Short mmCIF file of C-alpha atoms in Angstrom, two decimals:
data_model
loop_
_atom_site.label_atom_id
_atom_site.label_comp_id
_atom_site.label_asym_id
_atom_site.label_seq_id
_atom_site.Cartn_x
_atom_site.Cartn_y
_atom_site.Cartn_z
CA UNK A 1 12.80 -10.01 21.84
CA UNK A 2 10.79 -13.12 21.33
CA UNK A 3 12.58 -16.89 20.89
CA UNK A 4 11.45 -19.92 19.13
CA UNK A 5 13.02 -22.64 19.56
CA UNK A 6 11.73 -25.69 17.03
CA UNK A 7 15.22 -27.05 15.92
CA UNK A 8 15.99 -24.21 14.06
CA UNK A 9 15.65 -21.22 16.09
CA UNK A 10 14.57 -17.96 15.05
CA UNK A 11 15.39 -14.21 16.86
CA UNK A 12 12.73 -12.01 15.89
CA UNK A 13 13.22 -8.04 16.30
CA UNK A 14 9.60 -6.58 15.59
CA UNK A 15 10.27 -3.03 14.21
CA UNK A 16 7.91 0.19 14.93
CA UNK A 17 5.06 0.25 12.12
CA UNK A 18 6.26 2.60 10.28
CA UNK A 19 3.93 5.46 8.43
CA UNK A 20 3.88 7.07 5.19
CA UNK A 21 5.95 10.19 3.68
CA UNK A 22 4.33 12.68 1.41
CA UNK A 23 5.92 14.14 -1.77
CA UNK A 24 5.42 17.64 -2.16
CA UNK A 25 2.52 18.52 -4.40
CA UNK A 26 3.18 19.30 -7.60
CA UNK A 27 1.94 22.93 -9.04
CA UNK A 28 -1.37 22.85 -10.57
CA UNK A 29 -0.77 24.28 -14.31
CA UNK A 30 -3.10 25.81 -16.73
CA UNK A 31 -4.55 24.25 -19.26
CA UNK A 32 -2.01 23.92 -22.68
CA UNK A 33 -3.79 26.87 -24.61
CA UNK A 34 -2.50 29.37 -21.13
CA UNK A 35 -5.67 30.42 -20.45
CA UNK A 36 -7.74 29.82 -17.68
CA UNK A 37 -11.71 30.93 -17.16
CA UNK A 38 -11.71 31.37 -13.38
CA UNK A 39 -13.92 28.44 -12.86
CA UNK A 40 -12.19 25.44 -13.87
CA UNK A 41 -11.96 22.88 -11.28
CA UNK A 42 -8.08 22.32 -11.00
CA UNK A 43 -6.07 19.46 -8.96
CA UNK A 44 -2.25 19.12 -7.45
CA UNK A 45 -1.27 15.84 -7.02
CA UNK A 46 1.13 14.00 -4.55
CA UNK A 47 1.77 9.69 -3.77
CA UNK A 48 2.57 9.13 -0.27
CA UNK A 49 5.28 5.93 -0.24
CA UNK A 50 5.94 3.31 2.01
CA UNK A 51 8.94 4.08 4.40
CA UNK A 52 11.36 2.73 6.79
CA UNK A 53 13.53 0.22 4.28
CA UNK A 54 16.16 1.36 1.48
CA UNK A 55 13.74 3.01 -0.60
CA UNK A 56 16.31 2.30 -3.56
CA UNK A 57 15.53 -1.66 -3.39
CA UNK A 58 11.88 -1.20 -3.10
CA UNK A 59 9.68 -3.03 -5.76
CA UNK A 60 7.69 -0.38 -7.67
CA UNK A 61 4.16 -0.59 -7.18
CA UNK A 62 1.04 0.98 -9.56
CA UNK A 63 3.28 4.07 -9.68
CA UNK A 64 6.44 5.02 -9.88
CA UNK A 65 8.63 5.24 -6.86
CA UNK A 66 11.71 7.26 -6.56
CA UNK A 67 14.60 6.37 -4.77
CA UNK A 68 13.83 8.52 -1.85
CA UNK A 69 10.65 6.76 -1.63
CA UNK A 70 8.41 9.65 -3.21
CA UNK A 71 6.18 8.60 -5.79
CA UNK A 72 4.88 10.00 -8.93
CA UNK A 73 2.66 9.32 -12.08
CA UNK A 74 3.40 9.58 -15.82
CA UNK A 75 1.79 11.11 -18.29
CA UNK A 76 -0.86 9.69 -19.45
CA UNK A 77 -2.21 7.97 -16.51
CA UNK A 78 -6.27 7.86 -16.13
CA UNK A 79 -8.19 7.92 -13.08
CA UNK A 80 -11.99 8.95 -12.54
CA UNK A 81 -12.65 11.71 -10.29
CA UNK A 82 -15.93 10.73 -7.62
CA UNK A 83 -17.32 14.27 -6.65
CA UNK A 84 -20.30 13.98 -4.38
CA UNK A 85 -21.87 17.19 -2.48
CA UNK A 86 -21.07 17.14 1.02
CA UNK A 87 -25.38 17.15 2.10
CA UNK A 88 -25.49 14.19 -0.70
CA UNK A 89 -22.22 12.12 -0.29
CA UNK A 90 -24.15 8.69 -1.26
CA UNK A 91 -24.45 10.40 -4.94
CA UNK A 92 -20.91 10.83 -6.69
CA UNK A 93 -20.48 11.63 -10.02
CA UNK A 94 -17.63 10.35 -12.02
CA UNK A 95 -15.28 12.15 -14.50
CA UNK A 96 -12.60 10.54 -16.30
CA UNK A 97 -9.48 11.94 -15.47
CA UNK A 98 -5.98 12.38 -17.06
CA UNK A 99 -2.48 13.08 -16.13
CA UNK A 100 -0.64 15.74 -17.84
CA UNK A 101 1.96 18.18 -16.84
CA UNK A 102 2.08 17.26 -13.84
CA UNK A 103 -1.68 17.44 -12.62
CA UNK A 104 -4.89 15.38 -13.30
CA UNK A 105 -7.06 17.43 -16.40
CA UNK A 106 -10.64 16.69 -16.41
CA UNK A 107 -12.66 17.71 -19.64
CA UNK A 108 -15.36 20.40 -18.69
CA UNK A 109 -15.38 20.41 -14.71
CA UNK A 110 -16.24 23.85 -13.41
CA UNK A 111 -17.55 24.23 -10.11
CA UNK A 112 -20.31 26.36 -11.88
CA UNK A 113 -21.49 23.25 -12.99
CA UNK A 114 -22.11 21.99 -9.34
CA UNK A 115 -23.23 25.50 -8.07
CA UNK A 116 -20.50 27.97 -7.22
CA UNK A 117 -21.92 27.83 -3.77
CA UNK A 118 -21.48 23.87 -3.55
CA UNK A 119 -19.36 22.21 -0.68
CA UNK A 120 -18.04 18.99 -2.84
CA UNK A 121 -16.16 15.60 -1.56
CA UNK A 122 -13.23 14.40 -4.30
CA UNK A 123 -12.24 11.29 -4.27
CA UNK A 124 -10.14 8.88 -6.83
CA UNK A 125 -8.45 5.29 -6.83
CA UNK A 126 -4.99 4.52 -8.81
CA UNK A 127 -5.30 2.59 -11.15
CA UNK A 128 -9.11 3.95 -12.33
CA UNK A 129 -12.13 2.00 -10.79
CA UNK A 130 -15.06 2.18 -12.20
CA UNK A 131 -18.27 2.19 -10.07
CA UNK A 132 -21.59 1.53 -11.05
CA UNK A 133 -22.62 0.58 -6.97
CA UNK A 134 -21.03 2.58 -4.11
CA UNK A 135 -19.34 -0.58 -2.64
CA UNK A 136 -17.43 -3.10 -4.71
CA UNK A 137 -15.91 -6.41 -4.01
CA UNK A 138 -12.16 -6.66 -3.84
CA UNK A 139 -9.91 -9.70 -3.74
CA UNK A 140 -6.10 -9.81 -3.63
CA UNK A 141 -3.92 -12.26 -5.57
CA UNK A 142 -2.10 -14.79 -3.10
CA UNK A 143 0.93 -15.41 -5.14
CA UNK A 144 2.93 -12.15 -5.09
CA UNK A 145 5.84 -13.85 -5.71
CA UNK A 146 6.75 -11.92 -9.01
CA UNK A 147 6.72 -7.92 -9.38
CA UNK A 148 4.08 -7.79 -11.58
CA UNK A 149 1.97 -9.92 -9.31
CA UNK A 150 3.19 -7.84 -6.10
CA UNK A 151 2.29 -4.78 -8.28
CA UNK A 152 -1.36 -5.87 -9.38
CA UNK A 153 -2.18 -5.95 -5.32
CA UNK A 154 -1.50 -2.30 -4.50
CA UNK A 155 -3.97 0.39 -4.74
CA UNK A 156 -3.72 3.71 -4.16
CA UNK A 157 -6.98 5.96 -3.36
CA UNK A 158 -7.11 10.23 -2.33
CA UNK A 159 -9.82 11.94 -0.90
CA UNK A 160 -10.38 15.86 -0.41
CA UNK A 161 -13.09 16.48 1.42
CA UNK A 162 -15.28 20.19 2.26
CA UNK A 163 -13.65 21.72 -0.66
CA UNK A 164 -15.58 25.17 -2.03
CA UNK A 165 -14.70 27.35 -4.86
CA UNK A 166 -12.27 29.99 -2.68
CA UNK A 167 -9.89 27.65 -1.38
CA UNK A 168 -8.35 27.08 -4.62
CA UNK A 169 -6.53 23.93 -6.34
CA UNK A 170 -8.23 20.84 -4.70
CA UNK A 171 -5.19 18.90 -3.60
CA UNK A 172 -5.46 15.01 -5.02
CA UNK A 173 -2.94 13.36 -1.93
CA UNK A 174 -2.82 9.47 -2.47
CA UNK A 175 -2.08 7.03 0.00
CA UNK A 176 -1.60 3.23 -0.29
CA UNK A 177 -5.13 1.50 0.72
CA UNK A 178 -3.24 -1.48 2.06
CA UNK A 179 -0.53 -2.93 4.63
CA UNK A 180 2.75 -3.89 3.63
CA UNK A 181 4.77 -6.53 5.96
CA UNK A 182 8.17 -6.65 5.05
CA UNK A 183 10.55 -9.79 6.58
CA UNK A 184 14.22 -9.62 6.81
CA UNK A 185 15.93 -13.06 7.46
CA UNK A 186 19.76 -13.18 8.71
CA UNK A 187 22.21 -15.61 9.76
CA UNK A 188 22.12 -15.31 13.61
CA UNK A 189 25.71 -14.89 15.23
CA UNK A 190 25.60 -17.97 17.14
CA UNK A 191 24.18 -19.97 13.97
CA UNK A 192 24.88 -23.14 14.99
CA UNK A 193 25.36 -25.82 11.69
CA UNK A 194 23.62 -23.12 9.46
CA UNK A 195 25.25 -21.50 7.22
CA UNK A 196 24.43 -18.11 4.89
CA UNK A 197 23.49 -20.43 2.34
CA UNK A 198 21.12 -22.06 3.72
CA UNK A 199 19.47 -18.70 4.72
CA UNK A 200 19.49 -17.55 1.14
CA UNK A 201 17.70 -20.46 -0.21
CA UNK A 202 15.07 -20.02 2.72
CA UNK A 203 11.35 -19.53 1.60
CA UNK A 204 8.33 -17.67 2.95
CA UNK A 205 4.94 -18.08 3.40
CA UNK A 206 2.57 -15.39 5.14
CA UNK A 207 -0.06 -16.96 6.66
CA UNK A 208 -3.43 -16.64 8.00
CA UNK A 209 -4.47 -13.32 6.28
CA UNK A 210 -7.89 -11.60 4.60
CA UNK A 211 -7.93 -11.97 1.38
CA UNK A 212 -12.14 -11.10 0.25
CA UNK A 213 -13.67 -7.70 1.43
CA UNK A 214 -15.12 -4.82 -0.05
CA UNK A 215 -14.37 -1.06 -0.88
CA UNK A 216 -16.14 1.79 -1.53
CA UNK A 217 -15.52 5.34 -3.61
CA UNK A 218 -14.66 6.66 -0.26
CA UNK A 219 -11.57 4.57 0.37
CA UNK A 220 -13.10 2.81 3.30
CA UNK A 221 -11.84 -1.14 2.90
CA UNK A 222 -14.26 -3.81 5.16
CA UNK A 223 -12.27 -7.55 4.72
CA UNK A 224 -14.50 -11.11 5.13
CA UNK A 225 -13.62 -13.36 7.26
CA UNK A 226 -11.78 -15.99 4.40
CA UNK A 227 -8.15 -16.79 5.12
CA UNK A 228 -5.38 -17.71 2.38
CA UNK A 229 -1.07 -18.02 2.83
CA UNK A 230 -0.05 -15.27 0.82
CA UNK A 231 3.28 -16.22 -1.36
CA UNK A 232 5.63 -12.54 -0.89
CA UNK A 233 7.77 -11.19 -3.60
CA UNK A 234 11.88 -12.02 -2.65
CA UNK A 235 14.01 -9.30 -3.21
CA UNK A 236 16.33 -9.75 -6.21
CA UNK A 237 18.36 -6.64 -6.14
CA UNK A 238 21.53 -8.38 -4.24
CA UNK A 239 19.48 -8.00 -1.07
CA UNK A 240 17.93 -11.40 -1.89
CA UNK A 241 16.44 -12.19 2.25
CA UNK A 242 13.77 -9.83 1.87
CA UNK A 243 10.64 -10.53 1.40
CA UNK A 244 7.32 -8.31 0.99
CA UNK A 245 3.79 -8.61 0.66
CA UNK A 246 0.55 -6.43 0.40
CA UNK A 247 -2.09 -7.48 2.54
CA UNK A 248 -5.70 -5.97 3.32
CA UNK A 249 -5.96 -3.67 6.39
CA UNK A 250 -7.32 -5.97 9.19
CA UNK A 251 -7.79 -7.27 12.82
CA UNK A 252 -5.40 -9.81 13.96
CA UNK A 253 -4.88 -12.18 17.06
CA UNK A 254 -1.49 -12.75 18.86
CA UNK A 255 -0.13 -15.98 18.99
CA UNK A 256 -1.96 -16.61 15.59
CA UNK A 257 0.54 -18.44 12.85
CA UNK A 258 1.72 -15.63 10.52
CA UNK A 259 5.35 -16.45 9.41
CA UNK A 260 6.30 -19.57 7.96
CA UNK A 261 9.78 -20.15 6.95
CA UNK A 262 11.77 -23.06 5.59
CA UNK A 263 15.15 -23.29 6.20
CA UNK A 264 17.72 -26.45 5.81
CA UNK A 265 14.68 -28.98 5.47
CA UNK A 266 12.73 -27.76 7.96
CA UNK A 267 9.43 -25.44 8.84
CA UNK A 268 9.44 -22.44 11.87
CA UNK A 269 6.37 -20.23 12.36
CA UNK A 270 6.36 -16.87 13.68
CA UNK A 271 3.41 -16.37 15.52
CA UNK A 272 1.76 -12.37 15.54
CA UNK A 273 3.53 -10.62 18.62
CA UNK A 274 1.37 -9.88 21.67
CA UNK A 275 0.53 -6.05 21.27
CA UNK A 276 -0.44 -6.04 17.59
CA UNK A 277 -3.48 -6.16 16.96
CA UNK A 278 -4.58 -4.31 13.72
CA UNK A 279 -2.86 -4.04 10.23
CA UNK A 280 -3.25 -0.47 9.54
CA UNK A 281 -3.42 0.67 5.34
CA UNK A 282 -0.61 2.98 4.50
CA UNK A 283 1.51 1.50 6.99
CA UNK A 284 4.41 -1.22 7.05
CA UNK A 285 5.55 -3.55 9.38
CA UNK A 286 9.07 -4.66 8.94
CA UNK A 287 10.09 -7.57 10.86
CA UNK A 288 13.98 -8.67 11.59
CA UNK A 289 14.58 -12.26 11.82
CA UNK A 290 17.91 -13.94 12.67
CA UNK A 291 18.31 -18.08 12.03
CA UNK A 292 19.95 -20.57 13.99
CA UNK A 293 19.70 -24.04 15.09
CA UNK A 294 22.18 -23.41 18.19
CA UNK A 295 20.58 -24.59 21.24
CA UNK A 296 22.47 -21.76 23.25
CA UNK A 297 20.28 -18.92 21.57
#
């Protein structure tokens, strides 16, 4: 438990990072006409979420998320398919890729076509990117403060790797490329002069983080060194003192400014807790704080 004291107070409970829950795959279907030749390349799909909140009053991201956090995609939705041969994996070729009954269809892909004997690397982003070079810059928008704003910033990317012929279905698993931190503010029980108002009209900033890198058709994410303040989305689902953003995977210093709140006039930073030290993609951090300007706390 870590106390700042700057007028207002804050009590900050740090929660466990918290991982990522896969949906079952779906069943890999036929093509509409039923029939099948033996050699068709075929996919099952599933969207790993982000846990450890009321998966209910999570904002949806590129796809759509359930309300036990599973995700899925709609008909419909395009990708492109990298498939690179596991001797060559700096030359991927891309197929355009769409989602029906309940698996990604890709016109003509056989794995006659790559050599029945051929050990091949899948990868894919949600939504499609398009690559002409094997790394590509990447920046993420600052202001997430609306849902379609908090939505443009996530990014979801699979990868099956060592896949031949005999083991069947290549499974299409997608994870979330990023970090999400999640704050919770509260009214602390010794609050002092503050009230639950004041705590409702309190605003966020997330400071201090990556916003430039690069990523490549293999998922891997390398950030510059440029620092914004990131604006989060606020909850608006009657759990209005939440607060999320999506943030690049990245190293990070303790005692570093991260979160800066204002509350009743005035500005309190929560610095990054000794012991963290990396923002991990497909993980979220969710951290409790409670506000008071008691001098007791």
């Amino acid at each position: 438990m870590k106390i700042i004291k700057k007028n207002i107070c804050l009590i900050a409970i740090l929660s466990g990072v918290v991982g990522l829950s896969a949906c079952s795959q779906d069943d890999a279907l036929t093509p509409d006409s039923g029939t099948d030749n033996g050699n068709t390349i075929r996919f099952t799909t599933a969207i790993a979420g982000f846990t450890g909140s009321d998966a209910a009053a999570d904002p949806a991201t590129r796809a759509t998320i359930n309300d036990d956090g599973k995700g899925s995609f709609n008909n419909g939705d395009k990708t492109e398919i990298f498939i690179a041969h596991e001797d060559r994996p700096e030359s991927a070729m891309i197929y355009p890729a769409i989602f029906r009954n309940g698996t990604w269809e890709a016109d003509n892909l056989t794995w006659e076509g790559f050599g029945n004997s051929a050990e091949l690397n899948f990868f894919a982003f949600f939504p499609a990117r398009t690559y002409m070079e094997t790394i590509q810059e990447l920046t993420l928008p600052t202001d997430q403060s609306t849902e379609e704003q908090y939505a443009a910033t996530d990014l979801l990317h699979a990868s099956s790797l060592h896949r031949v012929e005999s083991d069947g279905a290549v499974p299409l698993d997608f994870r979330h490329v990023m970090y999400r931190l999640t704050v919770s503010l509260s009214l602390s029980a010794t609050p002092g002069t503050l009230t639950q108002e004041d705590v409702n009209n309190a605003t966020i900033v997330i400071k201090n983080m990556r916003s430039t890198g690069t990523i490549g058709y293999d998922g891997k994410v390398t950030t510059h060194r440029t620092l914004s303040d990131f604006t989060p989305l606020k909850s608006t689902d009657g759990d209005g003192n939440r607060f999320r953003a999506i943030l690049f995977p990245q190293p990070v210093v303790s005692d570093t400014p991260w979160i800066e709140i204002t509350v009743s006039g005035q500005i309190i930073t929560y610095a990054i807790p000794d012991g963290l030290t990396e923002l991990r993609g497909g993980e979220e951090q969710v951290v409790n704080l409670a506000l008071t300007n008691s001098r007791t706390n």
